[in-house]
Amino acid sequence: MTPPAPRAVVAGAAGFIGTAITEALAADGFEVLRIGRAEAVRWGDQSAVDAAVDGAEVLVNLAGKSVDCRYTDRNRDEILASRVETTRALAAAVRRADAPPRVWLNASTATIYRHATDRPHTEANGERGTGFSVDVAREWEAALFAGELPGTRRVALRMAIVVGNGPATRMLLTLARLGLAGPQFDGWVPRHRRYRGIGSHPTGDTPPSYRTGGRQRFSWVHIDDVVAAVRFLIARDDIDGVVNVSGPTPTDNRTLMRTLRQVVGAPLGIPSRRWMLEAAMWALRTEPELLLKSRWVLPGRLEAAGFVFRRTDLTAALAEVHAARRVRR
């Protein structure tokens, strides 16, 4: 008699990253059960969530409202609640399970680290920043690591910007096609409170100003390496806690913009001052933070454990997405 396939539970499976991970786990022989707002197991039905988690081998949580939006008060609250409340619901299910999952991988973000131009952040030496995005990450990870779950290894995936046919890459390519892929310079901006802190211990109030001259760092990771890292971490029983899922070849804003122009065939890109970028990002219904904050993150723990990144050429990665989108048109 053939034994039943091990079960993997993926929350937030409908998104760009979730779809890739779900397909990979199914290819690895798992029976994949999804939790989401439009799935067979839905948030708010705690008994169904409990039943899904009990007996699962692997739990992966990627649930959370997209940050590709304007940080209105409503969106800010939804971004935080969609991460913290779903993580708490899963923690309750794991705690009640007779057979809890042996590993729980929960999304987090490398944006938890401060704006950095002086040195890269690893898990060992990284310094947290302040403000909305940092506070969201801090509350998210606190919900994951709260309390004792002796039967379950917990890992927070501090992901950099994921390159692939997802929202972040599409937004960057759109900027390039519009002729806006010149370097971005911070500067004066009308006072606002969209980036103010949130959660139980809010940090930061005034809009940050990053005077980097277009040399702000851009850390990224290819979707294929995200999937490979998830597989790697599932297999490695000796790794828990926070893990930077960020590629080993970060670039900077000027280089990124030059690469985008090359990929889309744009002859020039208008350099953008902060006030110009504010207007463009308002029209695109997103936030300038993606381009202005210097994200300089390295995958210390993954590389020390022997993980090998396969997709480290940013030009090739962006060109692949651009070509695929042209074919679809």
PDB file of N, CA and C in Angstrom, residues 110-191:
ATOM      1  N   ALA A 110      13.463  42.075   4.245  1.00  0.00           N
ATOM      2  CA  ALA A 110      14.771  42.668   4.510  1.00  0.00           C
ATOM      3  C   ALA A 110      14.681  44.169   4.731  1.00  0.00           C
ATOM      4  N   THR A 111      13.507  44.746   4.512  1.00  0.00           N
ATOM      5  CA  THR A 111      13.300  46.162   4.799  1.00  0.00           C
ATOM      6  C   THR A 111      13.363  46.444   6.296  1.00  0.00           C
ATOM      7  N   ILE A 112      13.411  45.417   7.116  1.00  0.00           N
ATOM      8  CA  ILE A 112      13.550  45.614   8.554  1.00  0.00           C
ATOM      9  C   ILE A 112      14.869  46.315   8.896  1.00  0.00           C
ATOM     10  N   TYR A 113      15.872  46.198   8.028  1.00  0.00           N
ATOM     11  CA  TYR A 113      17.170  46.825   8.302  1.00  0.00           C
ATOM     12  C   TYR A 113      17.137  48.312   7.950  1.00  0.00           C
ATOM     13  N   ARG A 114      18.002  49.068   8.595  1.00  0.00           N
ATOM     14  CA  ARG A 114      18.069  50.511   8.351  1.00  0.00           C
ATOM     15  C   ARG A 114      18.592  50.804   6.950  1.00  0.00           C
ATOM     16  N   HIS A 115      18.306  52.018   6.492  1.00  0.00           N
ATOM     17  CA  HIS A 115      18.915  52.563   5.288  1.00  0.00           C
ATOM     18  C   HIS A 115      20.436  52.487   5.454  1.00  0.00           C
ATOM     19  N   ALA A 116      21.127  51.886   4.483  1.00  0.00           N
ATOM     20  CA  ALA A 116      22.569  51.647   4.664  1.00  0.00           C
ATOM     21  C   ALA A 116      23.344  51.967   3.394  1.00  0.00           C
ATOM     22  N   THR A 117      24.332  52.841   3.528  1.00  0.00           N
ATOM     23  CA  THR A 117      25.298  53.072   2.457  1.00  0.00           C
ATOM     24  C   THR A 117      26.719  52.803   2.939  1.00  0.00           C
ATOM     25  N   ASP A 118      26.865  52.554   4.233  1.00  0.00           N
ATOM     26  CA  ASP A 118      28.196  52.367   4.804  1.00  0.00           C
ATOM     27  C   ASP A 118      28.647  50.916   4.794  1.00  0.00           C
ATOM     28  N   ARG A 119      27.699  49.988   4.909  1.00  0.00           N
ATOM     29  CA  ARG A 119      28.051  48.566   4.936  1.00  0.00           C
ATOM     30  C   ARG A 119      26.793  47.738   4.729  1.00  0.00           C
ATOM     31  N   PRO A 120      26.955  46.491   4.293  1.00  0.00           N
ATOM     32  CA  PRO A 120      25.787  45.622   4.147  1.00  0.00           C
ATOM     33  C   PRO A 120      25.347  45.045   5.491  1.00  0.00           C
ATOM     34  N   HIS A 121      24.080  44.634   5.533  1.00  0.00           N
ATOM     35  CA  HIS A 121      23.521  43.992   6.721  1.00  0.00           C
ATOM     36  C   HIS A 121      23.453  42.483   6.521  1.00  0.00           C
ATOM     37  N   THR A 122      23.958  41.732   7.472  1.00  0.00           N
ATOM     38  CA  THR A 122      23.706  40.295   7.544  1.00  0.00           C
ATOM     39  C   THR A 122      22.874  40.041   8.793  1.00  0.00           C
ATOM     40  N   GLU A 123      22.498  38.779   8.988  1.00  0.00           N
ATOM     41  CA  GLU A 123      21.735  38.443  10.190  1.00  0.00           C
ATOM     42  C   GLU A 123      22.553  38.693  11.448  1.00  0.00           C
ATOM     43  N   ALA A 124      23.870  38.564  11.335  1.00  0.00           N
ATOM     44  CA  ALA A 124      24.731  38.695  12.515  1.00  0.00           C
ATOM     45  C   ALA A 124      24.970  40.142  12.910  1.00  0.00           C
ATOM     46  N   ASN A 125      25.038  41.056  11.909  1.00  0.00           N
ATOM     47  CA  ASN A 125      25.412  42.433  12.246  1.00  0.00           C
ATOM     48  C   ASN A 125      24.389  43.465  11.802  1.00  0.00           C
ATOM     49  N   GLY A 126      23.238  43.019  11.340  1.00  0.00           N
ATOM     50  CA  GLY A 126      22.235  43.951  10.827  1.00  0.00           C
ATOM     51  C   GLY A 126      21.648  44.834  11.915  1.00  0.00           C
ATOM     52  N   GLU A 127      21.344  46.068  11.547  1.00  0.00           N
ATOM     53  CA  GLU A 127      20.724  47.021  12.458  1.00  0.00           C
ATOM     54  C   GLU A 127      19.332  47.371  11.946  1.00  0.00           C
ATOM     55  N   ARG A 128      18.358  47.333  12.852  1.00  0.00           N
ATOM     56  CA  ARG A 128      16.996  47.673  12.457  1.00  0.00           C
ATOM     57  C   ARG A 128      16.852  49.171  12.239  1.00  0.00           C
ATOM     58  N   GLY A 129      15.961  49.516  11.327  1.00  0.00           N
ATOM     59  CA  GLY A 129      15.663  50.908  11.078  1.00  0.00           C
ATOM     60  C   GLY A 129      14.468  51.372  11.886  1.00  0.00           C
ATOM     61  N   THR A 130      13.814  52.414  11.391  1.00  0.00           N
ATOM     62  CA  THR A 130      12.623  52.948  12.045  1.00  0.00           C
ATOM     63  C   THR A 130      11.582  53.257  10.978  1.00  0.00           C
ATOM     64  N   GLY A 131      10.355  53.446  11.425  1.00  0.00           N
ATOM     65  CA  GLY A 131       9.287  53.826  10.522  1.00  0.00           C
ATOM     66  C   GLY A 131       8.349  52.686  10.187  1.00  0.00           C
ATOM     67  N   PHE A 132       7.419  52.962   9.299  1.00  0.00           N
ATOM     68  CA  PHE A 132       6.306  52.056   9.025  1.00  0.00           C
ATOM     69  C   PHE A 132       6.752  50.666   8.585  1.00  0.00           C
ATOM     70  N   SER A 133       7.532  50.570   7.524  1.00  0.00           N
ATOM     71  CA  SER A 133       7.899  49.258   6.984  1.00  0.00           C
ATOM     72  C   SER A 133       8.684  48.434   7.993  1.00  0.00           C
ATOM     73  N   VAL A 134       9.567  49.088   8.745  1.00  0.00           N
ATOM     74  CA  VAL A 134      10.346  48.394   9.767  1.00  0.00           C
ATOM     75  C   VAL A 134       9.435  47.888  10.872  1.00  0.00           C
ATOM     76  N   ASP A 135       8.488  48.723  11.304  1.00  0.00           N
ATOM     77  CA  ASP A 135       7.583  48.318  12.377  1.00  0.00           C
ATOM     78  C   ASP A 135       6.699  47.143  11.951  1.00  0.00           C
ATOM     79  N   VAL A 136       6.256  47.149  10.704  1.00  0.00           N
ATOM     80  CA  VAL A 136       5.471  46.016  10.200  1.00  0.00           C
ATOM     81  C   VAL A 136       6.282  44.732  10.297  1.00  0.00           C
ATOM     82  N   ALA A 137       7.533  44.779   9.853  1.00  0.00           N
ATOM     83  CA  ALA A 137       8.392  43.590   9.902  1.00  0.00           C
ATOM     84  C   ALA A 137       8.626  43.140  11.340  1.00  0.00           C
ATOM     85  N   ARG A 138       8.851  44.085  12.232  1.00  0.00           N
ATOM     86  CA  ARG A 138       9.112  43.742  13.633  1.00  0.00           C
ATOM     87  C   ARG A 138       7.895  43.053  14.266  1.00  0.00           C
ATOM     88  N   GLU A 139       6.710  43.595  14.042  1.00  0.00           N
ATOM     89  CA  GLU A 139       5.493  42.993  14.596  1.00  0.00           C
ATOM     90  C   GLU A 139       5.227  41.618  13.969  1.00  0.00           C
ATOM     91  N   TRP A 140       5.511  41.497  12.708  1.00  0.00           N
ATOM     92  CA  TRP A 140       5.306  40.247  11.966  1.00  0.00           C
ATOM     93  C   TRP A 140       6.182  39.141  12.556  1.00  0.00           C
ATOM     94  N   GLU A 141       7.457  39.447  12.734  1.00  0.00           N
ATOM     95  CA  GLU A 141       8.372  38.448  13.287  1.00  0.00           C
ATOM     96  C   GLU A 141       8.055  38.141  14.746  1.00  0.00           C
ATOM     97  N   ALA A 142       7.614  39.144  15.495  1.00  0.00           N
ATOM     98  CA  ALA A 142       7.239  38.901  16.897  1.00  0.00           C
ATOM     99  C   ALA A 142       6.082  37.923  16.980  1.00  0.00           C
ATOM    100  N   ALA A 143       5.120  38.030  16.058  1.00  0.00           N
ATOM    101  CA  ALA A 143       4.001  37.089  16.046  1.00  0.00           C
ATOM    102  C   ALA A 143       4.467  35.673  15.720  1.00  0.00           C
ATOM    103  N   LEU A 144       5.458  35.560  14.855  1.00  0.00           N
ATOM    104  CA  LEU A 144       5.983  34.237  14.496  1.00  0.00           C
ATOM    105  C   LEU A 144       6.692  33.579  15.673  1.00  0.00           C
ATOM    106  N   PHE A 145       7.523  34.328  16.372  1.00  0.00           N
ATOM    107  CA  PHE A 145       8.387  33.730  17.390  1.00  0.00           C
ATOM    108  C   PHE A 145       7.802  33.787  18.801  1.00  0.00           C
ATOM    109  N   ALA A 146       6.574  34.241  18.946  1.00  0.00           N
ATOM    110  CA  ALA A 146       5.956  34.334  20.275  1.00  0.00           C
ATOM    111  C   ALA A 146       5.689  32.946  20.851  1.00  0.00           C
ATOM    112  N   GLY A 147       6.012  32.751  22.112  1.00  0.00           N
ATOM    113  CA  GLY A 147       5.671  31.515  22.810  1.00  0.00           C
ATOM    114  C   GLY A 147       6.521  30.333  22.390  1.00  0.00           C
ATOM    115  N   GLU A 148       6.292  29.229  23.081  1.00  0.00           N
ATOM    116  CA  GLU A 148       7.034  27.994  22.830  1.00  0.00           C
ATOM    117  C   GLU A 148       6.264  27.090  21.869  1.00  0.00           C
ATOM    118  N   LEU A 149       6.945  26.602  20.855  1.00  0.00           N
ATOM    119  CA  LEU A 149       6.395  25.598  19.943  1.00  0.00           C
ATOM    120  C   LEU A 149       7.468  24.528  19.783  1.00  0.00           C
ATOM    121  N   PRO A 150       7.625  23.671  20.773  1.00  0.00           N
ATOM    122  CA  PRO A 150       8.787  22.778  20.810  1.00  0.00           C
ATOM    123  C   PRO A 150       8.866  21.789  19.659  1.00  0.00           C
ATOM    124  N   GLY A 151       7.733  21.492  19.024  1.00  0.00           N
ATOM    125  CA  GLY A 151       7.773  20.517  17.942  1.00  0.00           C
ATOM    126  C   GLY A 151       7.975  21.111  16.571  1.00  0.00           C
ATOM    127  N   THR A 152       8.101  22.437  16.503  1.00  0.00           N
ATOM    128  CA  THR A 152       8.129  23.111  15.203  1.00  0.00           C
ATOM    129  C   THR A 152       9.303  24.071  15.117  1.00  0.00           C
ATOM    130  N   ARG A 153      10.132  23.893  14.105  1.00  0.00           N
ATOM    131  CA  ARG A 153      11.243  24.808  13.833  1.00  0.00           C
ATOM    132  C   ARG A 153      10.700  25.999  13.047  1.00  0.00           C
ATOM    133  N   ARG A 154      10.998  27.207  13.519  1.00  0.00           N
ATOM    134  CA  ARG A 154      10.464  28.424  12.904  1.00  0.00           C
ATOM    135  C   ARG A 154      11.573  29.237  12.245  1.00  0.00           C
ATOM    136  N   VAL A 155      11.289  29.681  11.012  1.00  0.00           N
ATOM    137  CA  VAL A 155      12.245  30.468  10.247  1.00  0.00           C
ATOM    138  C   VAL A 155      11.529  31.680   9.669  1.00  0.00           C
ATOM    139  N   ALA A 156      12.084  32.870   9.896  1.00  0.00           N
ATOM    140  CA  ALA A 156      11.571  34.096   9.277  1.00  0.00           C
ATOM    141  C   ALA A 156      12.396  34.391   8.031  1.00  0.00           C
ATOM    142  N   LEU A 157      11.734  34.467   6.887  1.00  0.00           N
ATOM    143  CA  LEU A 157      12.399  34.696   5.605  1.00  0.00           C
ATOM    144  C   LEU A 157      12.463  36.193   5.325  1.00  0.00           C
ATOM    145  N   ARG A 158      13.597  36.808   5.639  1.00  0.00           N
ATOM    146  CA  ARG A 158      13.762  38.245   5.389  1.00  0.00           C
ATOM    147  C   ARG A 158      14.113  38.450   3.927  1.00  0.00           C
ATOM    148  N   MET A 159      13.068  38.579   3.104  1.00  0.00           N
ATOM    149  CA  MET A 159      13.257  38.611   1.658  1.00  0.00           C
ATOM    150  C   MET A 159      13.571  40.018   1.158  1.00  0.00           C
ATOM    151  N   ALA A 160      14.536  40.081   0.251  1.00  0.00           N
ATOM    152  CA  ALA A 160      14.799  41.307  -0.492  1.00  0.00           C
ATOM    153  C   ALA A 160      13.760  41.435  -1.598  1.00  0.00           C
ATOM    154  N   ILE A 161      13.884  42.458  -2.430  1.00  0.00           N
ATOM    155  CA  ILE A 161      12.975  42.630  -3.557  1.00  0.00           C
ATOM    156  C   ILE A 161      13.147  41.444  -4.499  1.00  0.00           C
ATOM    157  N   VAL A 162      12.034  40.789  -4.817  1.00  0.00           N
ATOM    158  CA  VAL A 162      12.081  39.565  -5.608  1.00  0.00           C
ATOM    159  C   VAL A 162      11.915  39.914  -7.087  1.00  0.00           C
ATOM    160  N   VAL A 163      12.897  39.517  -7.879  1.00  0.00           N
ATOM    161  CA  VAL A 163      12.891  39.777  -9.319  1.00  0.00           C
ATOM    162  C   VAL A 163      12.288  38.579 -10.040  1.00  0.00           C
ATOM    163  N   GLY A 164      11.365  38.853 -10.897  1.00  0.00           N
ATOM    164  CA  GLY A 164      10.630  37.844 -11.655  1.00  0.00           C
ATOM    165  C   GLY A 164       9.383  38.527 -12.174  1.00  0.00           C
ATOM    166  N   ASN A 165       8.444  37.782 -12.700  1.00  0.00           N
ATOM    167  CA  ASN A 165       7.246  38.403 -13.258  1.00  0.00           C
ATOM    168  C   ASN A 165       6.240  38.712 -12.150  1.00  0.00           C
ATOM    169  N   GLY A 166       6.680  39.556 -11.230  1.00  0.00           N
ATOM    170  CA  GLY A 166       5.864  39.958 -10.107  1.00  0.00           C
ATOM    171  C   GLY A 166       5.726  41.466 -10.051  1.00  0.00           C
ATOM    172  N   PRO A 167       5.045  41.980  -9.029  1.00  0.00           N
ATOM    173  CA  PRO A 167       4.708  43.406  -9.001  1.00  0.00           C
ATOM    174  C   PRO A 167       5.899  44.348  -8.951  1.00  0.00           C
ATOM    175  N   ALA A 168       6.944  44.021  -8.191  1.00  0.00           N
ATOM    176  CA  ALA A 168       8.086  44.935  -8.075  1.00  0.00           C
ATOM    177  C   ALA A 168       8.809  45.080  -9.410  1.00  0.00           C
ATOM    178  N   THR A 169       9.057  43.959 -10.075  1.00  0.00           N
ATOM    179  CA  THR A 169       9.756  44.010 -11.364  1.00  0.00           C
ATOM    180  C   THR A 169       8.913  44.701 -12.421  1.00  0.00           C
ATOM    181  N   ARG A 170       7.615  44.420 -12.428  1.00  0.00           N
ATOM    182  CA  ARG A 170       6.737  45.077 -13.404  1.00  0.00           C
ATOM    183  C   ARG A 170       6.742  46.595 -13.215  1.00  0.00           C
ATOM    184  N   MET A 171       6.732  47.044 -11.959  1.00  0.00           N
ATOM    185  CA  MET A 171       6.757  48.485 -11.710  1.00  0.00           C
ATOM    186  C   MET A 171       8.047  49.114 -12.216  1.00  0.00           C
ATOM    187  N   LEU A 172       9.186  48.448 -11.986  1.00  0.00           N
ATOM    188  CA  LEU A 172      10.472  48.978 -12.452  1.00  0.00           C
ATOM    189  C   LEU A 172      10.512  49.047 -13.981  1.00  0.00           C
ATOM    190  N   LEU A 173      10.028  48.022 -14.650  1.00  0.00           N
ATOM    191  CA  LEU A 173      10.021  48.032 -16.111  1.00  0.00           C
ATOM    192  C   LEU A 173       9.081  49.104 -16.645  1.00  0.00           C
ATOM    193  N   THR A 174       7.977  49.342 -15.956  1.00  0.00           N
ATOM    194  CA  THR A 174       7.052  50.400 -16.357  1.00  0.00           C
ATOM    195  C   THR A 174       7.722  51.762 -16.276  1.00  0.00           C
ATOM    196  N   LEU A 175       8.459  52.010 -15.193  1.00  0.00           N
ATOM    197  CA  LEU A 175       9.194  53.271 -15.075  1.00  0.00           C
ATOM    198  C   LEU A 175      10.145  53.457 -16.257  1.00  0.00           C
ATOM    199  N   ALA A 176      10.829  52.377 -16.630  1.00  0.00           N
ATOM    200  CA  ALA A 176      11.774  52.468 -17.738  1.00  0.00           C
ATOM    201  C   ALA A 176      11.068  52.768 -19.048  1.00  0.00           C
ATOM    202  N   ARG A 177       9.950  52.106 -19.283  1.00  0.00           N
ATOM    203  CA  ARG A 177       9.217  52.346 -20.527  1.00  0.00           C
ATOM    204  C   ARG A 177       8.672  53.770 -20.601  1.00  0.00           C
ATOM    205  N   LEU A 178       8.372  54.371 -19.448  1.00  0.00           N
ATOM    206  CA  LEU A 178       7.861  55.741 -19.410  1.00  0.00           C
ATOM    207  C   LEU A 178       8.973  56.779 -19.502  1.00  0.00           C
ATOM    208  N   GLY A 179      10.223  56.327 -19.617  1.00  0.00           N
ATOM    209  CA  GLY A 179      11.337  57.259 -19.701  1.00  0.00           C
ATOM    210  C   GLY A 179      11.788  57.800 -18.366  1.00  0.00           C
ATOM    211  N   LEU A 180      11.408  57.126 -17.276  1.00  0.00           N
ATOM    212  CA  LEU A 180      11.724  57.607 -15.930  1.00  0.00           C
ATOM    213  C   LEU A 180      12.853  56.817 -15.275  1.00  0.00           C
ATOM    214  N   ALA A 181      13.563  56.026 -16.066  1.00  0.00           N
ATOM    215  CA  ALA A 181      14.623  55.194 -15.485  1.00  0.00           C
ATOM    216  C   ALA A 181      15.963  55.915 -15.487  1.00  0.00           C
ATOM    217  N   GLY A 182      15.951  57.123 -14.966  1.00  0.00           N
ATOM    218  CA  GLY A 182      17.194  57.793 -14.625  1.00  0.00           C
ATOM    219  C   GLY A 182      17.423  57.601 -13.137  1.00  0.00           C
ATOM    220  N   PRO A 183      18.566  57.998 -12.626  1.00  0.00           N
ATOM    221  CA  PRO A 183      18.800  57.849 -11.191  1.00  0.00           C
ATOM    222  C   PRO A 183      17.792  58.660 -10.386  1.00  0.00           C
ATOM    223  N   GLN A 184      17.455  58.158  -9.198  1.00  0.00           N
ATOM    224  CA  GLN A 184      16.500  58.840  -8.330  1.00  0.00           C
ATOM    225  C   GLN A 184      17.224  59.513  -7.169  1.00  0.00           C
ATOM    226  N   PHE A 185      16.931  60.788  -6.992  1.00  0.00           N
ATOM    227  CA  PHE A 185      17.585  61.577  -5.957  1.00  0.00           C
ATOM    228  C   PHE A 185      16.568  61.994  -4.911  1.00  0.00           C
ATOM    229  N   ASP A 186      16.901  61.770  -3.647  1.00  0.00           N
ATOM    230  CA  ASP A 186      16.024  62.223  -2.582  1.00  0.00           C
ATOM    231  C   ASP A 186      16.195  63.723  -2.396  1.00  0.00           C
ATOM    232  N   GLY A 187      15.273  64.308  -1.680  1.00  0.00           N
ATOM    233  CA  GLY A 187      15.324  65.740  -1.433  1.00  0.00           C
ATOM    234  C   GLY A 187      14.074  66.195  -0.732  1.00  0.00           C
ATOM    235  N   TRP A 188      13.725  67.458  -0.949  1.00  0.00           N
ATOM    236  CA  TRP A 188      12.582  68.025  -0.274  1.00  0.00           C
ATOM    237  C   TRP A 188      11.298  67.323  -0.694  1.00  0.00           C
ATOM    238  N   VAL A 189      10.403  67.144   0.269  1.00  0.00           N
ATOM    239  CA  VAL A 189       9.097  66.583  -0.007  1.00  0.00           C
ATOM    240  C   VAL A 189       8.104  67.238   0.949  1.00  0.00           C
ATOM    241  N   PRO A 190       6.895  67.552   0.492  1.00  0.00           N
ATOM    242  CA  PRO A 190       5.907  68.109   1.425  1.00  0.00           C
ATOM    243  C   PRO A 190       5.712  67.157   2.611  1.00  0.00           C
ATOM    244  N   ARG A 191       5.572  67.724   3.775  1.00  0.00           N
ATOM    245  CA  ARG A 191       5.463  66.912   4.981  1.00  0.00           C
ATOM    246  C   ARG A 191       4.250  65.988   4.892  1.00  0.00           C
TER     247      ARG A 191
END
